[in-house]
Every structure is written in C-alpha cells, then in structure tokens.
Amino acid sequence: MKNSDLADLARNIAEKAYAPYSNFRVGAALITDSGNIYTGCNIENASYPATVCAEDVAVVKAISEGEKSIDTIAVACIDAESDTAIFPCGISRQRLAEFDTKKVIIVEKDGYKEYTFDEILPYNFKF
Ligand code: THU
C-alpha cells in the first residue's frame, strides 16, 4: 500500500471517532511488517481517563491479531482552530516504540508529511 493510501485510510477512519467530549476526531491506519493493515479511531468516555487514542486502538487490533511489528502508521487529525495537524501523544509514541514502528505519516489539511520514528521519539525506551 502506498503512503498516500494509508494517509487516506487514516483520514476516513477519523469519521468513526467517538469524541463527544472533545469533538477532536483522530484516525490512525498502520501497516505491519507482514503487510497487513489495521485502523483505529479515538474512543472517549464520560470518565475521561478511560479514553483510548486512535493510534492505540490500531496497535491493539494489530497485536491482538498476532502481528509482531509495525512498519508505518498514519495519523489524521486536523485541529479545526489552527488548521494544523496533530502528532501522536507521548503515550501513543511509547506504544508504537514497543512494536518497532519505523515510519510515521502525519496527515495534513492538504497532503501529508513523512517522519522516521526516531524523529518522532528519539532515544526511546526499550529493553
Ligand atoms: N487523541 C488521540 O486519539 N491520539 C493522540 O495521539 C492524541 C489525542 C485523542 C484522545 C481524545 O479523544 C482527543 O484526542 C483529545 O485529547
């Protein structure tokens, strides 16, 4: 799958977000090293800390299906006020580090940008 297709998938899955509290819709689409695709959206909760990030949903789906490592993840969320794209939160970055994620695509209003995982989370914690 092309990076542009992964970016489009992330954009589309954001529409499935359950985000009644923040109205902040996030979509994620990842391709594993074995070539399979998994998507996720954020799922909020009235008990706010129970909210799950879009990236984490995609990671949980992939790993629970037997995937071992992630090649690329695309993340889509355009902040309506500033028109700028969001980057994964720190906890989601750490979850992605665990499964050897190589590249991150940040979806923008028009198009997307590509980053290496090391740019997104340098000196990441693993043992
Ligand atoms: N959110 C994500 O889905 N991914 C991130 O990396 C940052 C934050 C969601 C969680 C919550 O539903 C909303 O964005 C506002 O924090």
Short mmCIF file of C-alpha atoms and ligand atoms in Angstrom, two decimals:
data_model
loop_
_atom_site.label_atom_id
_atom_site.label_comp_id
_atom_site.label_asym_id
_atom_site.label_seq_id
_atom_site.Cartn_x
_atom_site.Cartn_y
_atom_site.Cartn_z
CA MET A 1 0.00 0.00 0.00
CA LYS A 2 1.22 3.49 -0.85
CA ASN A 3 1.76 6.07 1.90
CA SER A 4 -0.91 8.26 0.32
CA ASP A 5 -3.42 5.39 0.63
CA LEU A 6 -2.50 4.85 4.28
CA ALA A 7 -2.99 8.59 4.86
CA ASP A 8 -6.43 8.44 3.20
CA LEU A 9 -7.42 5.46 5.34
CA ALA A 10 -6.47 7.39 8.50
CA ARG A 11 -8.46 10.40 7.30
CA ASN A 12 -11.53 8.25 6.65
CA ILE A 13 -11.44 6.24 9.88
CA ALA A 14 -11.37 9.51 11.87
CA GLU A 15 -15.04 9.86 10.91
CA LYS A 16 -15.76 6.84 13.11
CA ALA A 17 -14.29 8.54 16.19
CA TYR A 18 -16.44 8.60 19.30
CA ALA A 19 -15.46 12.01 20.59
CA PRO A 20 -18.49 13.71 22.14
CA TYR A 21 -16.40 15.40 24.85
CA SER A 22 -13.54 16.91 22.88
CA ASN A 23 -15.02 16.89 19.37
CA PHE A 24 -11.47 16.05 18.38
CA ARG A 25 -11.65 13.24 15.82
CA VAL A 26 -8.48 11.24 15.32
CA GLY A 27 -7.87 8.41 12.84
CA ALA A 28 -4.93 6.03 12.54
CA ALA A 29 -4.02 3.43 9.94
CA LEU A 30 -0.98 1.22 10.20
CA ILE A 31 0.72 -1.34 8.03
CA THR A 32 2.58 -4.13 9.80
CA ASP A 33 5.88 -5.61 8.69
CA SER A 34 3.90 -8.58 7.38
CA GLY A 35 1.91 -6.22 5.13
CA ASN A 36 -1.47 -6.21 6.88
CA ILE A 37 -3.47 -3.05 7.56
CA TYR A 38 -5.24 -2.08 10.78
CA THR A 39 -7.16 1.10 11.57
CA GLY A 40 -8.30 2.86 14.73
CA CYS A 41 -10.14 5.93 15.93
CA ASN A 42 -10.25 7.60 19.32
CA ILE A 43 -12.95 6.36 21.67
CA GLU A 44 -13.79 8.73 24.51
CA ASN A 45 -15.52 8.04 27.79
CA ALA A 46 -17.55 10.06 30.29
CA SER A 47 -14.83 9.04 32.74
CA TYR A 48 -12.21 10.97 30.78
CA PRO A 49 -9.09 8.91 31.62
CA ALA A 50 -10.84 5.86 30.14
CA THR A 51 -10.48 7.45 26.69
CA VAL A 52 -8.43 5.50 24.17
CA CYS A 53 -6.31 7.17 21.48
CA ALA A 54 -6.75 6.28 17.81
CA GLU A 55 -3.16 5.01 17.47
CA ASP A 56 -3.59 2.72 20.46
CA VAL A 57 -6.77 1.19 19.02
CA ALA A 58 -4.90 0.38 15.80
CA VAL A 59 -1.95 -1.09 17.73
CA VAL A 60 -4.21 -3.20 19.97
CA LYS A 61 -6.10 -4.52 16.95
CA ALA A 62 -2.87 -5.44 15.15
CA ILE A 63 -1.04 -7.09 18.03
CA SER A 64 -4.11 -8.99 19.21
CA GLU A 65 -4.40 -10.46 15.72
CA GLY A 66 -0.90 -11.86 16.00
CA GLU A 67 1.15 -9.12 14.36
CA LYS A 68 4.65 -8.68 15.74
CA SER A 69 5.88 -5.33 14.42
CA ILE A 70 4.73 -2.17 12.69
CA ASP A 71 6.24 -0.66 9.58
CA THR A 72 4.33 2.62 9.19
CA ILE A 73 1.45 4.38 10.93
CA ALA A 74 -0.54 7.28 9.52
CA VAL A 75 -2.29 9.61 11.96
CA ALA A 76 -5.02 12.01 10.92
CA CYS A 77 -6.46 14.85 12.92
CA ILE A 78 -6.62 18.44 11.82
CA ASP A 79 -7.18 20.88 14.66
CA ALA A 80 -10.13 22.98 13.47
CA GLU A 81 -8.98 26.18 15.18
CA SER A 82 -5.41 26.28 13.91
CA ASP A 83 -5.77 24.09 10.81
CA THR A 84 -2.62 22.28 11.93
CA ALA A 85 -2.09 18.54 12.08
CA ILE A 86 -1.66 16.74 15.39
CA PHE A 87 1.22 14.45 16.27
CA PRO A 88 0.76 11.32 18.39
CA CYS A 89 0.72 11.92 22.14
CA GLY A 90 3.63 10.69 24.24
CA ILE A 91 1.93 7.55 25.49
CA SER A 92 0.96 6.50 21.96
CA ARG A 93 4.55 7.12 20.81
CA GLN A 94 5.77 4.80 23.53
CA ARG A 95 3.27 2.12 22.48
CA LEU A 96 4.48 2.44 18.90
CA ALA A 97 8.12 2.15 20.02
CA GLU A 98 7.36 -1.21 21.64
CA PHE A 99 6.46 -2.71 18.28
CA ASP A 100 9.40 -1.36 16.34
CA THR A 101 7.50 1.22 14.28
CA LYS A 102 9.72 2.58 11.50
CA LYS A 103 7.82 5.49 9.95
CA VAL A 104 5.07 7.92 10.90
CA ILE A 105 2.85 9.75 8.44
CA ILE A 106 1.20 12.88 9.73
CA VAL A 107 -1.85 13.75 7.70
CA GLU A 108 -2.23 17.45 6.99
CA LYS A 109 -5.12 19.53 5.70
CA ASP A 110 -3.76 19.05 2.20
CA GLY A 111 -1.49 16.04 1.83
CA TYR A 112 0.78 14.57 4.49
CA LYS A 113 4.36 14.56 5.79
CA GLU A 114 6.57 11.55 6.49
CA TYR A 115 8.84 11.16 9.51
CA THR A 116 11.12 8.43 10.72
CA PHE A 117 10.10 7.01 14.07
CA ASP A 118 13.37 8.29 15.52
CA GLU A 119 12.32 11.83 14.65
CA ILE A 120 9.03 11.29 16.47
CA LEU A 121 10.51 9.66 19.58
CA PRO A 122 14.30 9.86 19.74
CA TYR A 123 16.23 7.84 22.33
CA ASN A 124 13.12 5.79 23.03
CA PHE A 125 12.86 3.43 25.96
CA LYS A 126 13.05 -0.27 25.25
CA PHE A 127 14.66 -3.28 26.85
N1 THU B 1 -6.07 11.63 20.89
C1 THU B 1 -5.73 10.59 20.05
O1 THU B 1 -6.59 9.83 19.60
N2 THU B 1 -4.42 10.43 19.74
C2 THU B 1 -3.42 11.24 20.19
O2 THU B 1 -2.26 10.96 19.92
C3 THU B 1 -3.73 12.44 20.96
C4 THU B 1 -5.12 12.52 21.49
C5 THU B 1 -7.49 11.80 21.23
C6 THU B 1 -7.85 11.43 22.64
C7 THU B 1 -9.07 12.29 22.89
O3 THU B 1 -10.21 11.60 22.45
C8 THU B 1 -8.87 13.50 22.00
O4 THU B 1 -7.86 13.15 21.08
C9 THU B 1 -8.49 14.75 22.74
O5 THU B 1 -7.41 14.52 23.57
#
